[in-house]
Coordinates of N, CA and C in Angstrom, one line a residue:
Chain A
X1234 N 114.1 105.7 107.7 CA 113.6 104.4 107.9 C 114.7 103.4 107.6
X1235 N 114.9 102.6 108.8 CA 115.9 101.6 108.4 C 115.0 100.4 108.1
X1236 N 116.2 99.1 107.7 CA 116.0 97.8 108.4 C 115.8 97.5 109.5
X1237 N 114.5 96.8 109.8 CA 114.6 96.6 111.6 C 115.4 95.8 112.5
X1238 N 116.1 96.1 113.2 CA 116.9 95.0 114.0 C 116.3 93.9 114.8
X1239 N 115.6 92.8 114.5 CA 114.8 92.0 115.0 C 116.1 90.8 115.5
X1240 N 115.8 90.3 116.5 CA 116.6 89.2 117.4 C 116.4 87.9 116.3
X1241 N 116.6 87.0 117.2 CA 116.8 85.5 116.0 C 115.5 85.3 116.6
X1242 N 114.9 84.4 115.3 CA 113.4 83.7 115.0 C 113.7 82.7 116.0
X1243 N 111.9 82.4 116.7 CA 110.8 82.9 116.3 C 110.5 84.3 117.0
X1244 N 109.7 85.4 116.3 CA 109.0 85.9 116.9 C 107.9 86.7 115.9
X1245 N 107.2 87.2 116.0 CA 105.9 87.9 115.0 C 106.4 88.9 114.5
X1246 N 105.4 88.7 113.0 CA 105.0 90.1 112.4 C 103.8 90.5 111.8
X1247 N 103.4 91.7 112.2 CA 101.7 92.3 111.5 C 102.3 93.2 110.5
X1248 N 101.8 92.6 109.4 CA 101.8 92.8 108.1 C 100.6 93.7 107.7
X1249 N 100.5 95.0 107.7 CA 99.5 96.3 107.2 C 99.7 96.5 105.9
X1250 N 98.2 95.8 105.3 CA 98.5 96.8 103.4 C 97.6 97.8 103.6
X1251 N 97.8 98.8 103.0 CA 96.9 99.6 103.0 C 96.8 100.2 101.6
X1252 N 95.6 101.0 101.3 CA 95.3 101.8 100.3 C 94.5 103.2 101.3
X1253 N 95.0 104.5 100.3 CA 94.3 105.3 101.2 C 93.4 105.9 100.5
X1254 N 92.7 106.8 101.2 CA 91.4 107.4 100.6 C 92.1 109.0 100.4
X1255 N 91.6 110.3 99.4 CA 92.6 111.5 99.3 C 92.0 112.0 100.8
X1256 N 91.7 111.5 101.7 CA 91.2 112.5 102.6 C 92.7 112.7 103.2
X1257 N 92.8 114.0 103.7 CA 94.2 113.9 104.9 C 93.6 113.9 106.4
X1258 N 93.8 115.2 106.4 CA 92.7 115.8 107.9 C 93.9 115.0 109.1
X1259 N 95.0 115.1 109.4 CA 95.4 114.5 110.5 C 96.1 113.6 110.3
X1260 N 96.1 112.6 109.2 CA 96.8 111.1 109.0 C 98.3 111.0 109.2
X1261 N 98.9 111.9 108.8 CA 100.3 111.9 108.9 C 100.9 111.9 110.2
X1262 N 100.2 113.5 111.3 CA 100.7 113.4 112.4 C 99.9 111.7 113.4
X1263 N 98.9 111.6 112.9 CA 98.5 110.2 113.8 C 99.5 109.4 113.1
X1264 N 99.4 109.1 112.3 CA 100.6 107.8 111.6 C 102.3 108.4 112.3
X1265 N 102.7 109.3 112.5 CA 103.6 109.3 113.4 C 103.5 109.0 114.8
X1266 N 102.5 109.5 115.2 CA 102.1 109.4 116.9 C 101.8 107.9 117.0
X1267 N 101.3 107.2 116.3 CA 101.2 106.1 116.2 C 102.3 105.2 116.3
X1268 N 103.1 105.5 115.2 CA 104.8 104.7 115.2 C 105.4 105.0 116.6
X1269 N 105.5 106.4 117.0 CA 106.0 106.0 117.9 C 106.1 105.7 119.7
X1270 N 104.0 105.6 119.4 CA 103.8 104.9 120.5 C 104.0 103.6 120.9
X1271 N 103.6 103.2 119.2 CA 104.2 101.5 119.5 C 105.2 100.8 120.0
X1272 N 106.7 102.0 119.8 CA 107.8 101.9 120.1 C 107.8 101.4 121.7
X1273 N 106.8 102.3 122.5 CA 106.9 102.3 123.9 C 106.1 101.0 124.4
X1274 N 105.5 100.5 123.2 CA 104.6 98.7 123.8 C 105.6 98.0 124.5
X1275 N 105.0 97.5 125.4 CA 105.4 95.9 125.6 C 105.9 94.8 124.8
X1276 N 107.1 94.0 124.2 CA 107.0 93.5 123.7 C 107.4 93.8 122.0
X1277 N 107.6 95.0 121.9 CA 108.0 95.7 120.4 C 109.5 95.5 120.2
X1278 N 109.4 95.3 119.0 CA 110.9 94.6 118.4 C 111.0 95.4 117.4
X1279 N 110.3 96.2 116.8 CA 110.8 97.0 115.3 C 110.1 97.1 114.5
X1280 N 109.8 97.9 113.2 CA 109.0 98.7 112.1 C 109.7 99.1 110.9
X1281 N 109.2 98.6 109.9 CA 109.7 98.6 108.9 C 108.4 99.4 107.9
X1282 N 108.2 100.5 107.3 CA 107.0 101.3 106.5 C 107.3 102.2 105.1
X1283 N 106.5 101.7 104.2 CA 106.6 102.1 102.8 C 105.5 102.2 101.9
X1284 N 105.2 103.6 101.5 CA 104.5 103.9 100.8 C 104.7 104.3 99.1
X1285 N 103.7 103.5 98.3 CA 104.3 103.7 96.9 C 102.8 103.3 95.7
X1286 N 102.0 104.2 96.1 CA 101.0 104.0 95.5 C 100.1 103.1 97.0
X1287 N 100.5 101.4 97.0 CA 99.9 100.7 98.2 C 100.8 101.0 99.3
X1288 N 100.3 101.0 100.6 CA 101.1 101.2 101.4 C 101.6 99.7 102.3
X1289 N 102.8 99.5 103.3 CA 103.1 98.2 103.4 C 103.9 98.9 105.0
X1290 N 103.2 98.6 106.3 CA 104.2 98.9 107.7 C 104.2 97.2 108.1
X1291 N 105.0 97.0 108.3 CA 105.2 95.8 108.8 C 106.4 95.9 110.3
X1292 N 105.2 95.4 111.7 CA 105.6 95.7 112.9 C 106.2 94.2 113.6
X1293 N 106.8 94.4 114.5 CA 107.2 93.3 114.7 C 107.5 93.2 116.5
X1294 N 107.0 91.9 116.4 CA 106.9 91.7 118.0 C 107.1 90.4 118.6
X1295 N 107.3 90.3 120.0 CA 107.8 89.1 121.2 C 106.4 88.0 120.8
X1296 N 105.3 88.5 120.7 CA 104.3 87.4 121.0 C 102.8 88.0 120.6
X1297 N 102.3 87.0 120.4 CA 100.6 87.6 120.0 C 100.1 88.0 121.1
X1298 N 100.2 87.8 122.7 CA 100.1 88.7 123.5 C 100.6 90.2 123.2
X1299 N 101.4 90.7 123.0 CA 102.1 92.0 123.0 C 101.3 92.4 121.7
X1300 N 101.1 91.4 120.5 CA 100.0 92.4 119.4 C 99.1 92.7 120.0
X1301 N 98.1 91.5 120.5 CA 96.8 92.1 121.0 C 96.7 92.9 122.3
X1302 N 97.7 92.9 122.8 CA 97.8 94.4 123.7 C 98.3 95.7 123.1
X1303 N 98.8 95.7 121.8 CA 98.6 97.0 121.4 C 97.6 97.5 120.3
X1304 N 96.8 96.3 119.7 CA 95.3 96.4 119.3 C 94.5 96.9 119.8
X1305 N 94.5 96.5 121.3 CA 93.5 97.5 122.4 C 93.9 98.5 123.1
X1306 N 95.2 98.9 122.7 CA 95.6 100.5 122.7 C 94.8 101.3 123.6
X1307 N 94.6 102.2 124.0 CA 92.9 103.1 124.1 C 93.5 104.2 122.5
X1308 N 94.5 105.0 122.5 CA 94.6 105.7 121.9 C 94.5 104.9 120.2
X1309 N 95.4 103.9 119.9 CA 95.7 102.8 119.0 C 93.9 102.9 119.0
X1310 N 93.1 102.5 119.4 CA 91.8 102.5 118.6 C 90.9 103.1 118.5
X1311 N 91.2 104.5 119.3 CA 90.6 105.9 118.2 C 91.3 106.3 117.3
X1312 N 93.1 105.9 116.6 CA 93.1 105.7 115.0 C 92.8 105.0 114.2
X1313 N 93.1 103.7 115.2 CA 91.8 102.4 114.3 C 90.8 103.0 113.2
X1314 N 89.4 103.6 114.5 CA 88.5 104.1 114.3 C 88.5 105.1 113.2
X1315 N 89.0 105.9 113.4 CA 89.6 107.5 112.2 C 90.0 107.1 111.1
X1316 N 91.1 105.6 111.0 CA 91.4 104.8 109.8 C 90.1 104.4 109.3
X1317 N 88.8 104.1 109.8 CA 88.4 103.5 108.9 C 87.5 104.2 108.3
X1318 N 86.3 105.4 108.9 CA 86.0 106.5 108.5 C 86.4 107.5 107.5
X1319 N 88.0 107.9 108.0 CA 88.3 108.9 106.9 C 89.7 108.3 106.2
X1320 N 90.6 107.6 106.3 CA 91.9 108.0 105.9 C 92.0 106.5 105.0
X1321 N 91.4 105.5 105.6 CA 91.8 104.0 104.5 C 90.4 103.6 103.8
X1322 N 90.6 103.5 102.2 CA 89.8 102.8 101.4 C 89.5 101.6 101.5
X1323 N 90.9 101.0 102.3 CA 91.1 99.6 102.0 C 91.9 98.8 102.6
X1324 N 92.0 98.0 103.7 CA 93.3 97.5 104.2 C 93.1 95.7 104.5
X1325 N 94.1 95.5 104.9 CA 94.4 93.9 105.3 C 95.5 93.9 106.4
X1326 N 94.9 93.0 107.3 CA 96.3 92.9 108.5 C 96.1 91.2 108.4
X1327 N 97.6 90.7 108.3 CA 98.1 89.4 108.9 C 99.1 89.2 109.4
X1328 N 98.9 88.7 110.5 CA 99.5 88.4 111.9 C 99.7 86.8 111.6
X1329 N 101.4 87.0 111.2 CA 102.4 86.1 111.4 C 103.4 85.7 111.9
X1330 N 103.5 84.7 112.3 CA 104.8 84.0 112.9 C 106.2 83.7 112.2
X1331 N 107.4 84.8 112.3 CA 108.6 84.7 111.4 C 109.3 83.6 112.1
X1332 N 109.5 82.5 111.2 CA 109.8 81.5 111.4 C 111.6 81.1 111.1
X1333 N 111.7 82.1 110.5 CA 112.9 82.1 109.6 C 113.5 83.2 109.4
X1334 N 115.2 83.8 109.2 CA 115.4 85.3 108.5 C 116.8 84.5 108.1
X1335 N 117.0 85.6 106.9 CA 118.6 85.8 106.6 C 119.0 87.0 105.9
X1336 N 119.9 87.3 105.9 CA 120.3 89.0 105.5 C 121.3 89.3 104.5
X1337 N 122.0 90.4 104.4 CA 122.7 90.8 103.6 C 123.1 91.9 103.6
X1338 N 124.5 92.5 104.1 CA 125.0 93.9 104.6 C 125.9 93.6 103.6
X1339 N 126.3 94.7 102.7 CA 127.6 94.7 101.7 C 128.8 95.4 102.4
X1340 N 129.1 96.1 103.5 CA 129.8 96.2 104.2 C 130.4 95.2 105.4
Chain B
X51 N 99.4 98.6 91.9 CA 99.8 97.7 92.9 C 98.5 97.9 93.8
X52 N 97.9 96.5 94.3 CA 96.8 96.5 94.8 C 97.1 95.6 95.8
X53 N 96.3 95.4 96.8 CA 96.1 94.2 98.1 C 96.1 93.2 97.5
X54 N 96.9 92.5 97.9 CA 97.0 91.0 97.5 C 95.6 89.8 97.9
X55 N 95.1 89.4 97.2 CA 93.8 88.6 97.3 C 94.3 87.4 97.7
X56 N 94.4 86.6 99.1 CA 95.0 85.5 99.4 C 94.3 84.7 100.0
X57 N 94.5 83.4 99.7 CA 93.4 82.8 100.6 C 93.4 82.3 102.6
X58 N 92.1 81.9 103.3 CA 92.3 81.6 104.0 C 93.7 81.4 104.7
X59 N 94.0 81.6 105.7 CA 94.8 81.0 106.1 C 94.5 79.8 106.8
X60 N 96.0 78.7 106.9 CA 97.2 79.4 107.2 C 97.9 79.3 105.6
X61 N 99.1 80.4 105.4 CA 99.7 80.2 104.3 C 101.0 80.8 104.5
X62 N 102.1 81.1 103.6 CA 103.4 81.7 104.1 C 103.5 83.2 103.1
X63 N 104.2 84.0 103.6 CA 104.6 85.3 103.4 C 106.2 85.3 103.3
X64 N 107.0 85.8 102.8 CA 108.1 86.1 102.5 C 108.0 87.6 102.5
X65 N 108.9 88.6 103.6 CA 109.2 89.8 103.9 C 110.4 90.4 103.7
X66 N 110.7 90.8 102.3 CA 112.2 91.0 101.7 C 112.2 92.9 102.3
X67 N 112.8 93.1 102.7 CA 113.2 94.6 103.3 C 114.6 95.2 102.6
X68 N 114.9 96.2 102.2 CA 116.0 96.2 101.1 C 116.7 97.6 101.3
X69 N 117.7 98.1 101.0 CA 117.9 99.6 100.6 C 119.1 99.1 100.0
X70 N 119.0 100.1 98.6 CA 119.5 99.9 97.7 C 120.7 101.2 97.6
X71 N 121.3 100.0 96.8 CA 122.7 101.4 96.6 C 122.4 102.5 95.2
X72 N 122.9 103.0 95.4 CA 122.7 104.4 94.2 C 122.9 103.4 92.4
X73 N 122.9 102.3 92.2 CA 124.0 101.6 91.1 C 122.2 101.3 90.5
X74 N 122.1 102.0 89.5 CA 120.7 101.3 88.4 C 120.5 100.2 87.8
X75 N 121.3 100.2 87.0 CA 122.2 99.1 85.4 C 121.5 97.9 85.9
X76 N 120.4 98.3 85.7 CA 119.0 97.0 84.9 C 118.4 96.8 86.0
X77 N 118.0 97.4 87.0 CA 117.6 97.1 88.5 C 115.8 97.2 88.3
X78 N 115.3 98.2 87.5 CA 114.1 98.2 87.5 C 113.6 97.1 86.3
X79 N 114.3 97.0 85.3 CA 113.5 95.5 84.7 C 113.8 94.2 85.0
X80 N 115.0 94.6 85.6 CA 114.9 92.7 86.8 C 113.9 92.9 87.8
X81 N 113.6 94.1 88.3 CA 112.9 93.9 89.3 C 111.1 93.5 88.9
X82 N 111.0 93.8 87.9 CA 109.7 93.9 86.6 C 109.7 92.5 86.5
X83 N 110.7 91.9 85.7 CA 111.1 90.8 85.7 C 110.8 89.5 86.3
X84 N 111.4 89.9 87.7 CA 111.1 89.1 88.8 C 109.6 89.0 89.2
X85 N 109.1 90.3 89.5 CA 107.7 89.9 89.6 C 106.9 89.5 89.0
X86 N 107.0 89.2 87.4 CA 106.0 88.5 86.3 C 106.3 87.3 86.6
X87 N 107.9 86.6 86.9 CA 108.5 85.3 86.8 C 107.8 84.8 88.3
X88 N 107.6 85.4 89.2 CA 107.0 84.6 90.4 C 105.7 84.4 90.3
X89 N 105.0 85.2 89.4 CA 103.1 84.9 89.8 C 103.5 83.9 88.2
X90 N 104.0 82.9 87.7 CA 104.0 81.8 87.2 C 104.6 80.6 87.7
X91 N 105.1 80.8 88.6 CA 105.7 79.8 89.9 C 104.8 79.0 90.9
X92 N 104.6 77.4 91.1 CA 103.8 76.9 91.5 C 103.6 77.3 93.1
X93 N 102.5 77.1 93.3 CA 102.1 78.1 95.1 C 102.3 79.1 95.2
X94 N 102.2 80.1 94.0 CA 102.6 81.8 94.1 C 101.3 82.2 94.5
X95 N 101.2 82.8 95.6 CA 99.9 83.3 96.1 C 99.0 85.0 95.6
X96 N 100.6 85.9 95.6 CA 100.2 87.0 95.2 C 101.4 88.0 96.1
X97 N 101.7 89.3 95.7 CA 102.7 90.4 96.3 C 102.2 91.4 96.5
X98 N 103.3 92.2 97.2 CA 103.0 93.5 97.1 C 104.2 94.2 97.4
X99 N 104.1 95.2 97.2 CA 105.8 96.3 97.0 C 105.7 97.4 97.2
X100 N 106.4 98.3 97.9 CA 106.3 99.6 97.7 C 107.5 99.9 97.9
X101 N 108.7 101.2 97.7 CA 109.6 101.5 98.2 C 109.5 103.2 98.6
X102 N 110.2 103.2 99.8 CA 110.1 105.0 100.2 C 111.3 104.8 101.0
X103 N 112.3 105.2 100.1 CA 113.3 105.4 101.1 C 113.9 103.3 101.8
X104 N 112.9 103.2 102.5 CA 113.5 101.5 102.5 C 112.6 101.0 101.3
X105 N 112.7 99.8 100.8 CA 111.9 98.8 100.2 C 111.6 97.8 100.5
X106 N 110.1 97.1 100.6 CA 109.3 96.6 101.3 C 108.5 95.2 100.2
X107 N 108.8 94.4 99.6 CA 107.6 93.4 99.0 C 107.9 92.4 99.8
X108 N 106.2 92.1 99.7 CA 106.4 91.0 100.7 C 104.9 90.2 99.7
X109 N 106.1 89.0 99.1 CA 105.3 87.9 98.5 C 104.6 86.7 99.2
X110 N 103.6 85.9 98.8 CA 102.8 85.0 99.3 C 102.5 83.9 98.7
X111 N 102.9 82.7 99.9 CA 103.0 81.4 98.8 C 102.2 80.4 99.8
X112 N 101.8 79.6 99.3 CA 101.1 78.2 99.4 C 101.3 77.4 100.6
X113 N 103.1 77.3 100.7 CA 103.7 76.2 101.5 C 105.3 76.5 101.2
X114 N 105.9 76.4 102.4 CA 107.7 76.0 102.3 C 108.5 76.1 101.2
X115 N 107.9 74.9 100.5 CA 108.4 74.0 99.6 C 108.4 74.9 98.2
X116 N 107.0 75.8 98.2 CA 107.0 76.8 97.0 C 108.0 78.3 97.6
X117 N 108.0 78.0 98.3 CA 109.2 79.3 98.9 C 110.4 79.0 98.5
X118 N 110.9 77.8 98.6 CA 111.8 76.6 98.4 C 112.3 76.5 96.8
X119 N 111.0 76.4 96.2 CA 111.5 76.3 94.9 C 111.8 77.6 94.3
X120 N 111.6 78.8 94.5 CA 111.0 80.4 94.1 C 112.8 80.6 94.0
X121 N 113.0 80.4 95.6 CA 114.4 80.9 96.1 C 115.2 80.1 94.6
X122 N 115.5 79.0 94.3 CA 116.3 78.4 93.9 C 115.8 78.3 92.0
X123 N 114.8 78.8 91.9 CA 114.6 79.1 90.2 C 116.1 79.9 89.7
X124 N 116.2 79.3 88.4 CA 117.6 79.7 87.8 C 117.4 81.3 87.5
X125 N 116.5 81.4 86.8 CA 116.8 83.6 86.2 C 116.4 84.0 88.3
X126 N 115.8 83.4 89.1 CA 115.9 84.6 90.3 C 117.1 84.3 90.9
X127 N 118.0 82.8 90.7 CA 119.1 82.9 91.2 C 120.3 84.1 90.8
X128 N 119.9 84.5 89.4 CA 121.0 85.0 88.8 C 121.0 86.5 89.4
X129 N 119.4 86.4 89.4 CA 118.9 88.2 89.8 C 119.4 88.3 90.9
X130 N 119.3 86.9 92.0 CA 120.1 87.5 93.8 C 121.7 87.9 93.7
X131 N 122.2 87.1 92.7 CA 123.4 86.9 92.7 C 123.6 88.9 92.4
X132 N 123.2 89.1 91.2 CA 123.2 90.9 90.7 C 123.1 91.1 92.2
X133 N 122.0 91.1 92.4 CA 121.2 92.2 93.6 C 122.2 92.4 94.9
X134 N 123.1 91.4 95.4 CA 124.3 91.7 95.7 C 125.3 92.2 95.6
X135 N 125.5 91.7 94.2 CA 127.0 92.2 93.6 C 126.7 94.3 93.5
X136 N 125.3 94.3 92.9 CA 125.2 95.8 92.2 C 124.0 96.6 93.3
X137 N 122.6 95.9 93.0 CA 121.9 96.9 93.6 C 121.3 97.3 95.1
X138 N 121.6 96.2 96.2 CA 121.5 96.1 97.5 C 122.5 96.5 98.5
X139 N 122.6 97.4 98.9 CA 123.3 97.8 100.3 C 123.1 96.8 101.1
X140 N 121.7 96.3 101.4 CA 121.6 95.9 102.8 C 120.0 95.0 102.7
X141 N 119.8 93.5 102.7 CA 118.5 93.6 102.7 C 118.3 92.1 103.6
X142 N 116.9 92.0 104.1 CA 116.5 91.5 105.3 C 115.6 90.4 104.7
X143 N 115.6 89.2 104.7 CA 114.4 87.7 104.3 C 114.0 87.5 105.5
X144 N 112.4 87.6 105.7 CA 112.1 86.8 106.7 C 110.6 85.7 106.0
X145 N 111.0 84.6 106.8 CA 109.9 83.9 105.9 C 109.0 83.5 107.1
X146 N 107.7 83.3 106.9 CA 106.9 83.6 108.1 C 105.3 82.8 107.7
X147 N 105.1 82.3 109.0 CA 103.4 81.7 108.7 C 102.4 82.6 108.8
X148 N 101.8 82.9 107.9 CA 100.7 83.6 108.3 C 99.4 82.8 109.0
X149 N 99.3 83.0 110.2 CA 98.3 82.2 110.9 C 97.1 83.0 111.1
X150 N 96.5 84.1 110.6 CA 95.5 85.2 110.8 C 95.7 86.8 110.0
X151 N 94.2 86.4 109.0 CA 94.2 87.6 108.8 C 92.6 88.3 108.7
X152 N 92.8 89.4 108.6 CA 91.5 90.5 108.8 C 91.6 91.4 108.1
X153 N 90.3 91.9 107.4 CA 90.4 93.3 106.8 C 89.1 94.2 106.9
X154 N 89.5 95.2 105.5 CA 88.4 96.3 106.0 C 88.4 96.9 104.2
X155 N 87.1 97.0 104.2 CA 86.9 97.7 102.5 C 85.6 98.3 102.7
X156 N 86.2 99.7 102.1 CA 84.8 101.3 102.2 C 83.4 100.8 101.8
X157 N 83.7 99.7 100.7 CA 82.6 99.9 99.6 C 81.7 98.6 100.4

């Protein structure tokens, strides 16, 4: 997992906390099949994902068009679905507008 | 580390993305540090963190201006200044409006 290479502002980011439940049953291979269907959206600019107790994937994209076309996924919301049943206790998504970046490479 | 309790939107998010160089020498109690010194900072909304491999907190404030002042507080100036010199390879600010959010809880 790198830094994502996102273009110059503006453009969006969905911000995923999660908490999980001990269930497994699948979550890992869907949370990959997942990443890297996103990749093939419309509109996807990059993923940044870290787990540490809470969990934190923060996706990044051209436009709230391109989120809400991969909200309605077909496949994207039968993990939705499976997320909320068995694998998340707890989550939050907000969908923001990066207005702003600056960085820092030591090389 | 728990979901951040935030209010309504709209409000701002700060998205620090990080990987750190192998160099410790005080990295986890600045980083301890830092997070007590922002939830006493005016418009601190609330955080969250995790690291795996990349690192991921992404804090939440009020308005700009408390982003504004956070950045430029004297002990987190000193910590960016470290966090350069010693414990950051490579890390990413993006400052962003959160215009929408949604969630989901088992209970």
């Amino acid at each position: 997992m790198m830094i994502a290479q996102t273009p110059p502002p503006p453009y969006y980011a969905v911000i995923f906390t999660s908490l999980r439940t001990p269930v497994e049953d699948g979550y890992k291979d869907t949370a990959t099949l997942m990443m890297t269907l996103a990749q093939t959206q419309p509109g996807y600019l990059g993923v940044e994902s870290a787990r540490e107790g809470v969990g934190i994937t923060v996706s990044y994209w051209e436009s709230l068009e391109a989120i809400r076309h991969w909200k309605q996924q077909a496949d994207h919301l039968i993990a939705q679905q499976m997320g909320r049943e068995k694998w998340y206790a707890q989550y939050k998504t907000r969908i923001c507008l990066v207005e702003r970046d600056y960085g820092f490479d030591k090389e």
